[in-house]
PDB file of C-alpha atoms in Angstrom:
ATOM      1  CA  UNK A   1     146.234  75.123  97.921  1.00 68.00           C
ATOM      2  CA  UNK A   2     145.069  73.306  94.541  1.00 72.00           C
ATOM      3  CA  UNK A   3     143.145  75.030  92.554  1.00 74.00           C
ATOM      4  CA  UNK A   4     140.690  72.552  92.328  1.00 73.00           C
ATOM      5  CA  UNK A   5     140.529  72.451  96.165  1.00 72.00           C
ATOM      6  CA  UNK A   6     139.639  76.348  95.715  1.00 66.00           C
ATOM      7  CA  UNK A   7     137.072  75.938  93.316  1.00 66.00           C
ATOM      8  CA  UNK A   8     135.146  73.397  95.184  1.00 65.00           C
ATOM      9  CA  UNK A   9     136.032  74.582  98.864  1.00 62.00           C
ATOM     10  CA  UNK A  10     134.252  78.559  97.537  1.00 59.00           C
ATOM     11  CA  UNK A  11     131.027  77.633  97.755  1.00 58.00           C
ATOM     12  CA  UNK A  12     130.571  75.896 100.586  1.00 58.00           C
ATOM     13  CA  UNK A  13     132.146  78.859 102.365  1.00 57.00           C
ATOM     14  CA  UNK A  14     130.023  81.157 100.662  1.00 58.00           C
ATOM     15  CA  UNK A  15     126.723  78.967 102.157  1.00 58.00           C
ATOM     16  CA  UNK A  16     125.005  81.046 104.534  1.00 51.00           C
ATOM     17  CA  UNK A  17     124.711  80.236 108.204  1.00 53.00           C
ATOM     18  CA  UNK A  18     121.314  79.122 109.368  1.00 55.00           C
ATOM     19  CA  UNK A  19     120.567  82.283 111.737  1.00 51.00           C
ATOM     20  CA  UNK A  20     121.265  84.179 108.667  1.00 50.00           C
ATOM     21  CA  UNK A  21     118.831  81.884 106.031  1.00 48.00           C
ATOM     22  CA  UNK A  22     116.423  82.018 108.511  1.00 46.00           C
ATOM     23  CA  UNK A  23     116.869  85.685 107.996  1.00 47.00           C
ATOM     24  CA  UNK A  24     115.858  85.908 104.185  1.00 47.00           C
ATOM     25  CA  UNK A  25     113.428  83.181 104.678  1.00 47.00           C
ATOM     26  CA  UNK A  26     111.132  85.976 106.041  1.00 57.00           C
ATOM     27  CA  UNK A  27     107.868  84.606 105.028  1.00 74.00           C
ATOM     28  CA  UNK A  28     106.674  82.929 107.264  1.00 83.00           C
ATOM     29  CA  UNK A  29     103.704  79.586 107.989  1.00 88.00           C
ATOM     30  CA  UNK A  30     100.945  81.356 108.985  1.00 90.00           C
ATOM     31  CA  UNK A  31      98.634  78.595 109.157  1.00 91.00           C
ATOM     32  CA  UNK A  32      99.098  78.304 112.891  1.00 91.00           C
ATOM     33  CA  UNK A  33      97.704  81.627 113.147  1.00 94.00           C
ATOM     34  CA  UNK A  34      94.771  80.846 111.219  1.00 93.00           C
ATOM     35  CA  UNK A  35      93.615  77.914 113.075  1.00 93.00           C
ATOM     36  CA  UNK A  36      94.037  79.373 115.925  1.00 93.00           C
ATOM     37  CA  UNK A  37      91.923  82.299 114.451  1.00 94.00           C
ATOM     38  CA  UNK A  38      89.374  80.106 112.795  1.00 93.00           C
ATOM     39  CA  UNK A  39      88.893  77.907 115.997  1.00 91.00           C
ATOM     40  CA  UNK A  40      90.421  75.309 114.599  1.00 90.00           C
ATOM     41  CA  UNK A  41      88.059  75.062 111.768  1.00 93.00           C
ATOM     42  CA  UNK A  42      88.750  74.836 108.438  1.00 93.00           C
ATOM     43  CA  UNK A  43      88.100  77.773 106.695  1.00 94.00           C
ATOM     44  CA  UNK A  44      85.704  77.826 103.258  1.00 92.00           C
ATOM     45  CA  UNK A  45      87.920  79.430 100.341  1.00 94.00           C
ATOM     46  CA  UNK A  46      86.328  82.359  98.497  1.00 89.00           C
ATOM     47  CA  UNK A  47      83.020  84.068  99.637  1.00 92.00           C
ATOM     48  CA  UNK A  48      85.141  87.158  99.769  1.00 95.00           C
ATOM     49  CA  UNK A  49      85.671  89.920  97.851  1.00 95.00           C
ATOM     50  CA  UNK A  50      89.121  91.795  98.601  1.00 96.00           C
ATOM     51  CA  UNK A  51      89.989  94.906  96.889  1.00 95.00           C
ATOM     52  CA  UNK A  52      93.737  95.069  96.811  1.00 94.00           C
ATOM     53  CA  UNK A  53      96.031  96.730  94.277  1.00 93.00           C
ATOM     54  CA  UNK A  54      98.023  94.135  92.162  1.00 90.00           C
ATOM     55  CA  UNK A  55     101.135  96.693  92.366  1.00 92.00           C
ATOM     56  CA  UNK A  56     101.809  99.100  95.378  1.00 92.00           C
ATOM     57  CA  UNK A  57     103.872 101.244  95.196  1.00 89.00           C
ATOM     58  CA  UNK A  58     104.723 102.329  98.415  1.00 91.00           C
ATOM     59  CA  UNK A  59     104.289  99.370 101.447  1.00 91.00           C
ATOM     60  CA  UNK A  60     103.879 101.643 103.848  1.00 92.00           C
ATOM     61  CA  UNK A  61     100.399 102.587 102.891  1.00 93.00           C
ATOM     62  CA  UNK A  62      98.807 100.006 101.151  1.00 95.00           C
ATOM     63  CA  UNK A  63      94.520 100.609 100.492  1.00 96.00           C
ATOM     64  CA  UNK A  64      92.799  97.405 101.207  1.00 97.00           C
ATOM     65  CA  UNK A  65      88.944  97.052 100.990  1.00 97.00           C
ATOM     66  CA  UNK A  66      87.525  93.596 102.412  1.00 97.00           C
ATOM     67  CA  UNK A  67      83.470  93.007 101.858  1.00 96.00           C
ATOM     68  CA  UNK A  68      81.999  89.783 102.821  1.00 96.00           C
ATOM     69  CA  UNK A  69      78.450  88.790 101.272  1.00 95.00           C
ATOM     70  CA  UNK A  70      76.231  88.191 103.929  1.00 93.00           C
ATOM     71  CA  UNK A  71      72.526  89.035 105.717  1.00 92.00           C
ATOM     72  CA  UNK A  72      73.793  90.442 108.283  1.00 93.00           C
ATOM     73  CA  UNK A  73      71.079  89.551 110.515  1.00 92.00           C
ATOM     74  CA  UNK A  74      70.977  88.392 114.243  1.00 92.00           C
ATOM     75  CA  UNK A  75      71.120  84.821 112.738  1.00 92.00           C
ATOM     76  CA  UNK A  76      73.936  85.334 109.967  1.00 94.00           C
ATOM     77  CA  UNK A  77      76.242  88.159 110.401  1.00 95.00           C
ATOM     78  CA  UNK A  78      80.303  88.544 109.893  1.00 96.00           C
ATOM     79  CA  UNK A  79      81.545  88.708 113.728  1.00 95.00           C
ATOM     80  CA  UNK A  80      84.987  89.302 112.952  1.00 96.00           C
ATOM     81  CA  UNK A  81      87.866  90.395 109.684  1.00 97.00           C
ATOM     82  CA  UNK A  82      91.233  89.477 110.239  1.00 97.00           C
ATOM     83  CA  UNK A  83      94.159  90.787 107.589  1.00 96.00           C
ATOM     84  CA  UNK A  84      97.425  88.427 107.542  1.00 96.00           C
ATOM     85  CA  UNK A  85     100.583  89.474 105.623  1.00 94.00           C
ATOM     86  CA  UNK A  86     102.514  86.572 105.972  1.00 91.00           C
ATOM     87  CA  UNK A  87     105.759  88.489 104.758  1.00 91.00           C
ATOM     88  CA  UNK A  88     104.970  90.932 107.796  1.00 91.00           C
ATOM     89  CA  UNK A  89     107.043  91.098 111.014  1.00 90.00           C
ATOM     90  CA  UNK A  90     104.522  90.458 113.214  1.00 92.00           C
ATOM     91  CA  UNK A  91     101.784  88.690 110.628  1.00 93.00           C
ATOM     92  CA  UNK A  92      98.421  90.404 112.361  1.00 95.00           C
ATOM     93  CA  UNK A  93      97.593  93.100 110.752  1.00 96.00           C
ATOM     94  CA  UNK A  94      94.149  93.800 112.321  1.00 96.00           C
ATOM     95  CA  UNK A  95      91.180  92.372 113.928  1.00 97.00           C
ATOM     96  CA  UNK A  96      88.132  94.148 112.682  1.00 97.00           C
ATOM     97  CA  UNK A  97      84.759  92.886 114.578  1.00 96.00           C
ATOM     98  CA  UNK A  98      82.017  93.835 113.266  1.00 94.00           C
ATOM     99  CA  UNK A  99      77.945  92.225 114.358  1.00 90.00           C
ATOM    100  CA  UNK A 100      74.248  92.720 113.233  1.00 90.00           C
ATOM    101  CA  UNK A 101      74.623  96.094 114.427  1.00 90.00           C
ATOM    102  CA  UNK A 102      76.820  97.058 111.099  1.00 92.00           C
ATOM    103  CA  UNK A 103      74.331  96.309 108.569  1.00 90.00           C
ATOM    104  CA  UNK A 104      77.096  95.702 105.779  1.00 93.00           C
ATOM    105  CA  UNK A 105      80.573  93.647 106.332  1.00 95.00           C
ATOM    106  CA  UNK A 106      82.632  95.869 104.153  1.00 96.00           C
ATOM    107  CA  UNK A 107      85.749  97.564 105.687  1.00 96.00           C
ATOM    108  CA  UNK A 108      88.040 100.130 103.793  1.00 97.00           C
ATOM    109  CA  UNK A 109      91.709 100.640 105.572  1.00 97.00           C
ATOM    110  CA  UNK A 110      95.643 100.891 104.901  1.00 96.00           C
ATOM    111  CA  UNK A 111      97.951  98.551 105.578  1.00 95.00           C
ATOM    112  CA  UNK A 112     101.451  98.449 106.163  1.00 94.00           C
ATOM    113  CA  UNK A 113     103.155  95.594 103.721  1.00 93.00           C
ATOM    114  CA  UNK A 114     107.173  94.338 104.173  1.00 90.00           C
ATOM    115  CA  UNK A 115     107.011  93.384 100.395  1.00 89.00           C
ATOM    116  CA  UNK A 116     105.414  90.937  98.140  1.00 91.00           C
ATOM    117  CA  UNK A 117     103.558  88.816  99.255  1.00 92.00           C
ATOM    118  CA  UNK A 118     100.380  86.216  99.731  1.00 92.00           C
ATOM    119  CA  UNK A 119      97.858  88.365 101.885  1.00 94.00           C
ATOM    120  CA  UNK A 120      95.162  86.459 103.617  1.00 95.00           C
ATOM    121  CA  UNK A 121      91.734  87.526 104.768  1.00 96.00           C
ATOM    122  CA  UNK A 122      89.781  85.738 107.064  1.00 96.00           C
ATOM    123  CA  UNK A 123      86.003  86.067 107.681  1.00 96.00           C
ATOM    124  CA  UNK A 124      84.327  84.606 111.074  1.00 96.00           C
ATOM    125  CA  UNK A 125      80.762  84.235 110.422  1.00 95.00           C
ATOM    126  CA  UNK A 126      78.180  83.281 113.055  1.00 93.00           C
ATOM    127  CA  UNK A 127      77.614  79.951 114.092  1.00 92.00           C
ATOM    128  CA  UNK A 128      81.691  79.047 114.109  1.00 93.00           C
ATOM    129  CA  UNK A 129      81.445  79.083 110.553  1.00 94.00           C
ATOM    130  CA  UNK A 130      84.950  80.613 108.746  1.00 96.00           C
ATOM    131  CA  UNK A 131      85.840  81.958 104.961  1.00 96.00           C
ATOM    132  CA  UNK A 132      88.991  82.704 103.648  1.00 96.00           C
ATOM    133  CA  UNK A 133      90.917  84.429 100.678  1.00 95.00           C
ATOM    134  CA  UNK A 134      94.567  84.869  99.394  1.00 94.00           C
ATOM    135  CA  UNK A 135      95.651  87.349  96.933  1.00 93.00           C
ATOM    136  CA  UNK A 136      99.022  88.340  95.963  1.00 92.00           C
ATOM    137  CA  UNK A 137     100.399  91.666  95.808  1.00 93.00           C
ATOM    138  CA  UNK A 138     102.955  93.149  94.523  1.00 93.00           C
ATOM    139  CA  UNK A 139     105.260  95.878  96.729  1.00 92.00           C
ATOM    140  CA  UNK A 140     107.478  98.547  94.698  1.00 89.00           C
ATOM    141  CA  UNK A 141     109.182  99.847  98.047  1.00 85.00           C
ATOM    142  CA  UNK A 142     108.176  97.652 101.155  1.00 83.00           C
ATOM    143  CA  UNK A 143     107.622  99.475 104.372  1.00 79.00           C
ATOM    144  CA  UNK A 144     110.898 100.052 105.784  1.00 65.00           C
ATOM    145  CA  UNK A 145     112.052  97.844 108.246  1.00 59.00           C
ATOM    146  CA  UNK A 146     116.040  98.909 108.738  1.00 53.00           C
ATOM    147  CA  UNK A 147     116.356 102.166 106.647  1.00 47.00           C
ATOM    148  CA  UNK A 148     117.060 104.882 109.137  1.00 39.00           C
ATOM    149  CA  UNK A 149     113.851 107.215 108.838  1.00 37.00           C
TER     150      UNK A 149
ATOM    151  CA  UNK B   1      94.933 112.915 120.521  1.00 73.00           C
ATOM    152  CA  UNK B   2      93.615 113.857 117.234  1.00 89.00           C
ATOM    153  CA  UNK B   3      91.418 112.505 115.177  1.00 92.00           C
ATOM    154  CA  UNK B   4      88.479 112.986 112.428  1.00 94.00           C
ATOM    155  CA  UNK B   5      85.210 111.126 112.156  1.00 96.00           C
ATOM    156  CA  UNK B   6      83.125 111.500 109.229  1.00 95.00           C
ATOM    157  CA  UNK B   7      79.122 109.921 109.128  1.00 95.00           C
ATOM    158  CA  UNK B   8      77.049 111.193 106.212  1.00 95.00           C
ATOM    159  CA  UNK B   9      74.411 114.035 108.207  1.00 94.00           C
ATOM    160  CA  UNK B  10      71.418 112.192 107.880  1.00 94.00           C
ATOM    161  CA  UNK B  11      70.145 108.816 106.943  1.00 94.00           C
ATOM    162  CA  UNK B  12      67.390 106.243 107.133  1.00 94.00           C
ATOM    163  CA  UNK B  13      65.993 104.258 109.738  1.00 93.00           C
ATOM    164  CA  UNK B  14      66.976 100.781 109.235  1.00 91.00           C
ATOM    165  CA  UNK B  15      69.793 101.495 106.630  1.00 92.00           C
ATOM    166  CA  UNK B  16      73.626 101.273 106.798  1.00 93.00           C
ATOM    167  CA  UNK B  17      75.608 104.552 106.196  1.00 95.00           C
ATOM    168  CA  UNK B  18      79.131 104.628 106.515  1.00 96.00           C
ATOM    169  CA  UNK B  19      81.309 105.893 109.280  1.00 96.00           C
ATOM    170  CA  UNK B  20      85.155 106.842 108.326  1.00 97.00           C
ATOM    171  CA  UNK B  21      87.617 107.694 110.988  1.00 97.00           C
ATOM    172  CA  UNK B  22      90.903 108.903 110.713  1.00 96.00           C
ATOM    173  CA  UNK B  23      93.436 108.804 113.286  1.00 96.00           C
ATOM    174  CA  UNK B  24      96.364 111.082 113.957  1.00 95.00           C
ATOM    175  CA  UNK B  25      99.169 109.083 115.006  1.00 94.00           C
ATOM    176  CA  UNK B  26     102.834 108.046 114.328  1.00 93.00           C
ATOM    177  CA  UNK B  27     102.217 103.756 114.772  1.00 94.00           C
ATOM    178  CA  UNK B  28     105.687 103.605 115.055  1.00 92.00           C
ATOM    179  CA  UNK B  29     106.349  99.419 114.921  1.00 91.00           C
ATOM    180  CA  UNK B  30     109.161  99.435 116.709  1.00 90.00           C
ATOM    181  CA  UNK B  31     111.501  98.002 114.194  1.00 88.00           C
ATOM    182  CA  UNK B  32     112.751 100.826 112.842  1.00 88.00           C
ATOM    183  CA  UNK B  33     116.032 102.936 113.937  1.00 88.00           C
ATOM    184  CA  UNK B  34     116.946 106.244 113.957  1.00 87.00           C
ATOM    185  CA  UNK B  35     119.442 108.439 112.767  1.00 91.00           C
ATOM    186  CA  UNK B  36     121.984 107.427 115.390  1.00 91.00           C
ATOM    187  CA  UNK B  37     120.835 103.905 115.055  1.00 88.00           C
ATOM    188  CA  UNK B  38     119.038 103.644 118.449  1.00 91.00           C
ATOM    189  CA  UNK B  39     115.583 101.833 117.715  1.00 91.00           C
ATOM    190  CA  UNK B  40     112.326 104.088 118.052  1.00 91.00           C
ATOM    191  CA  UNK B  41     110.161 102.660 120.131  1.00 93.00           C
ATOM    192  CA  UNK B  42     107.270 100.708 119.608  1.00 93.00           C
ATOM    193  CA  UNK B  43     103.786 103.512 119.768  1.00 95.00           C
ATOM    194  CA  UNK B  44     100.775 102.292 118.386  1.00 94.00           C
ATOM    195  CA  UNK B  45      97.074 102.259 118.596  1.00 95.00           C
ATOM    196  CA  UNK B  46      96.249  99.199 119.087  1.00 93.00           C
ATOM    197  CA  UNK B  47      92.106  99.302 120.219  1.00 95.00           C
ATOM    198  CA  UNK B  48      89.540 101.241 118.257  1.00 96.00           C
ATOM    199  CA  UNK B  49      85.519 101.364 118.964  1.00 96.00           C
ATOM    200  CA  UNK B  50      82.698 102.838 118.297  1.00 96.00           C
ATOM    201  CA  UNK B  51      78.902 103.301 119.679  1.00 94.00           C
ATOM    202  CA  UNK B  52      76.242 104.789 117.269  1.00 91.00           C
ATOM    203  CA  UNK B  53      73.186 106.151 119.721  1.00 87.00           C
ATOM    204  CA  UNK B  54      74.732 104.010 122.982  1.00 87.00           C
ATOM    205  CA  UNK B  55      75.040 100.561 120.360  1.00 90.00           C
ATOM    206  CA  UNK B  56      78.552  99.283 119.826  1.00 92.00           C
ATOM    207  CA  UNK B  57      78.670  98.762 116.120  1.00 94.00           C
ATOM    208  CA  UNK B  58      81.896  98.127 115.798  1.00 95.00           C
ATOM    209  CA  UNK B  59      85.630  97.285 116.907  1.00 96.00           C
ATOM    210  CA  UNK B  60      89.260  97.092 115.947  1.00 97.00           C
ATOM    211  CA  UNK B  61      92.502  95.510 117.188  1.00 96.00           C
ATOM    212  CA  UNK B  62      95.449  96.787 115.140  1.00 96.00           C
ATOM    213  CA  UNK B  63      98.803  95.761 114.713  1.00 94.00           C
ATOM    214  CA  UNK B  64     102.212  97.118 113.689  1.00 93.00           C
ATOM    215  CA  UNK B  65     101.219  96.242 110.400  1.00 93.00           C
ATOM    216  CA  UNK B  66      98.574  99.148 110.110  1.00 95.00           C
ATOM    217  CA  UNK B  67      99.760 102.229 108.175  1.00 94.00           C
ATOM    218  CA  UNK B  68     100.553 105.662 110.133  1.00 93.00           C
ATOM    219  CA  UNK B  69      97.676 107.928 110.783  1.00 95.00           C
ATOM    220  CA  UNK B  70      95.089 104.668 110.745  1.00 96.00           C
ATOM    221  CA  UNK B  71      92.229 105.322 108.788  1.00 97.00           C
ATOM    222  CA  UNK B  72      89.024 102.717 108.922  1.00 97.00           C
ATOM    223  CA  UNK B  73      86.180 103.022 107.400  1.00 97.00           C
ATOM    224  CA  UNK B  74      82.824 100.263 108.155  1.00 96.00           C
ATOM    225  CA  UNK B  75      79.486 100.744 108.182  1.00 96.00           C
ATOM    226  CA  UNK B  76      76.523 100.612 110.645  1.00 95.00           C
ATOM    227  CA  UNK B  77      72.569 100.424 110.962  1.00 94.00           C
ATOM    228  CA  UNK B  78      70.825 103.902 111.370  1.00 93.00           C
ATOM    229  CA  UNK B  79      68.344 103.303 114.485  1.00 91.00           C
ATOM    230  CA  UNK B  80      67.958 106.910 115.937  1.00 90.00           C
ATOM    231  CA  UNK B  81      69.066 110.092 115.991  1.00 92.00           C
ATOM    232  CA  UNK B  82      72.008 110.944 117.869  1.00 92.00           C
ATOM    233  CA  UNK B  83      76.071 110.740 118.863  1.00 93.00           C
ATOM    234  CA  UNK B  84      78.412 108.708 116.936  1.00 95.00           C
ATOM    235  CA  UNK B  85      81.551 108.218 119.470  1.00 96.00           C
ATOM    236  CA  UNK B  86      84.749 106.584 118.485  1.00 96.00           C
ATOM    237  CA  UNK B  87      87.077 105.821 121.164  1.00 96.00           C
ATOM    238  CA  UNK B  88      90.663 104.828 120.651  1.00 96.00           C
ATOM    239  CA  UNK B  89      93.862 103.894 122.684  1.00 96.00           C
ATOM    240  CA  UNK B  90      97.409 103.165 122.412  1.00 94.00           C
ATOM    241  CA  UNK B  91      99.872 100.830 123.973  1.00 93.00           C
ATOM    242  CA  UNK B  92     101.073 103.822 126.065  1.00 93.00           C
ATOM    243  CA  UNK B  93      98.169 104.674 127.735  1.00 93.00           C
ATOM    244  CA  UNK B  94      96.729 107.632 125.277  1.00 93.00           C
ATOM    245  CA  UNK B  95      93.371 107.852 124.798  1.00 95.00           C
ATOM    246  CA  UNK B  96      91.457 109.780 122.390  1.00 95.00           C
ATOM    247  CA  UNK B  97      87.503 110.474 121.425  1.00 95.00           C
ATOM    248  CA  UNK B  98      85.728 112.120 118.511  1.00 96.00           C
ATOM    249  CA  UNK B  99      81.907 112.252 118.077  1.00 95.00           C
ATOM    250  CA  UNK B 100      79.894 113.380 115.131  1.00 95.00           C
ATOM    251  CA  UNK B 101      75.808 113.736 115.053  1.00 95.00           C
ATOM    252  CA  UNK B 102      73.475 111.862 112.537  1.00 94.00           C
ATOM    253  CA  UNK B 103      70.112 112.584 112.259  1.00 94.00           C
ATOM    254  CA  UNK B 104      67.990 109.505 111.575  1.00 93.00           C
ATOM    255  CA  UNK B 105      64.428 109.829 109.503  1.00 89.00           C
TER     256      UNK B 105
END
């Protein structure tokens, strides 16, 4: 073999199969998810206040604190909180529904997070009305996903 | 199954006080293996509710993605005195309850 032939025959070897891109192109389009969520509407951006570390350090137990201005009222409450990691396995974190009955939209909780990523909140508000909001975080040690215990 | 609810021991008529539950349990995700490489099952809880005097204030779906030992914390209206139940249950049938008492002025 030439050792030209080498040099340029490398790395196209070394290009990974598709399975295996696919496999460290975790993140994943979550926008499916979030019209499906959001009824197909599209969601208002901001109206939400998220309070998210900018650095975890450990994924597996990442504090999260989601309040939503609003009345709260028969007529204009939060009916529902989704969290979306979009970098997660399975990109749901949790479905929090709240009504009139709460008297506050403000949820406090921990979140598993497989690494940095774009987390999404979405608010539905009564009367098929949606908000949304995306804040980066960044993981020190993601939640482990292959490490033997 | 084991699990903690905190509401503050008296409060307002008409206000919102805060309710904070903790849950003991693994929410294994499934995805992980163990030490001879067999993968751990999936265990989670994946429904969480509560009732403040009878009222459902307030419910959860959760996911893999929740952290072990779930803790929530939410708020609802004070309207009278009496029982705050949370209920939760996992994907293998366990249920579990805790109550705590408010007294409403």
């Amino acid at each position: 073999m030439k050792r030209r032939d080498f040099v340029i025959g490398v790395p196209a070897a070394a290009a990974l199969p598709a399975f295996a891109q696919q496999q460290f192109a975790r993140t994943q389009d979550v926008a499916p998810l979030i019209a499906k969520l959001a009824n197909g509407v599209k969601p208002e951006t901001g109206g939400i206040e998220v309070e998210l570390p900018a650095v975890a350090e450990n994924g597996n137990s990442v504090p999260i604190k989601v309040r939503v201005p609003s009345p709260m009222s028969e007529a204009d409450h939060v009916d529902a909180i989704h969290i979306i990691a979009d970098r997660n396995p399975r990109p749901l974190v949790a479905t929090f529904n709240l009504g009139p009955g709460a008297g506050r939209a403000e949820i406090t909780t921990r979140i598993r997070l497989a690494g940095s990523q774009r987390l999404t909140v979405l608010a539905a508000l009564s009367g098929n009305r949606y908000r949304i909001s995306q804040q980066d975080v960044l993981v020190t040690s993601a939640a482990c996903l292959d490490d033997s215990l | 199954m084991l699990g903690r609810v905190q509401v503050p021991p008296t409060a307002k008529k008409g206000e919102s006080f805060e309710i904070r539950v903790l849950v003991q349990h693994p929410m294994e995700t499934g995805f992980r293996r163990d030490v001879n490489g067999q993968s751990i099952p999936m265990h989670i809880v994946n429904q969480l509710s509560c009732t403040s005097g009878g009222r459902k204030v307030f419910s959860a779906e959760l996911g893999t993605g929740m952290s072990a030992n779930p803790y929530v914390s939410f708020y609802a209206v004070a309207q009278a005195s009496g029982e705050v139940v949370v209920e939760w249950s996992d994907d293998r049938g366990g249920t579990g309850r805790v109550t705590a008492t408010i007294q409403v002025s």
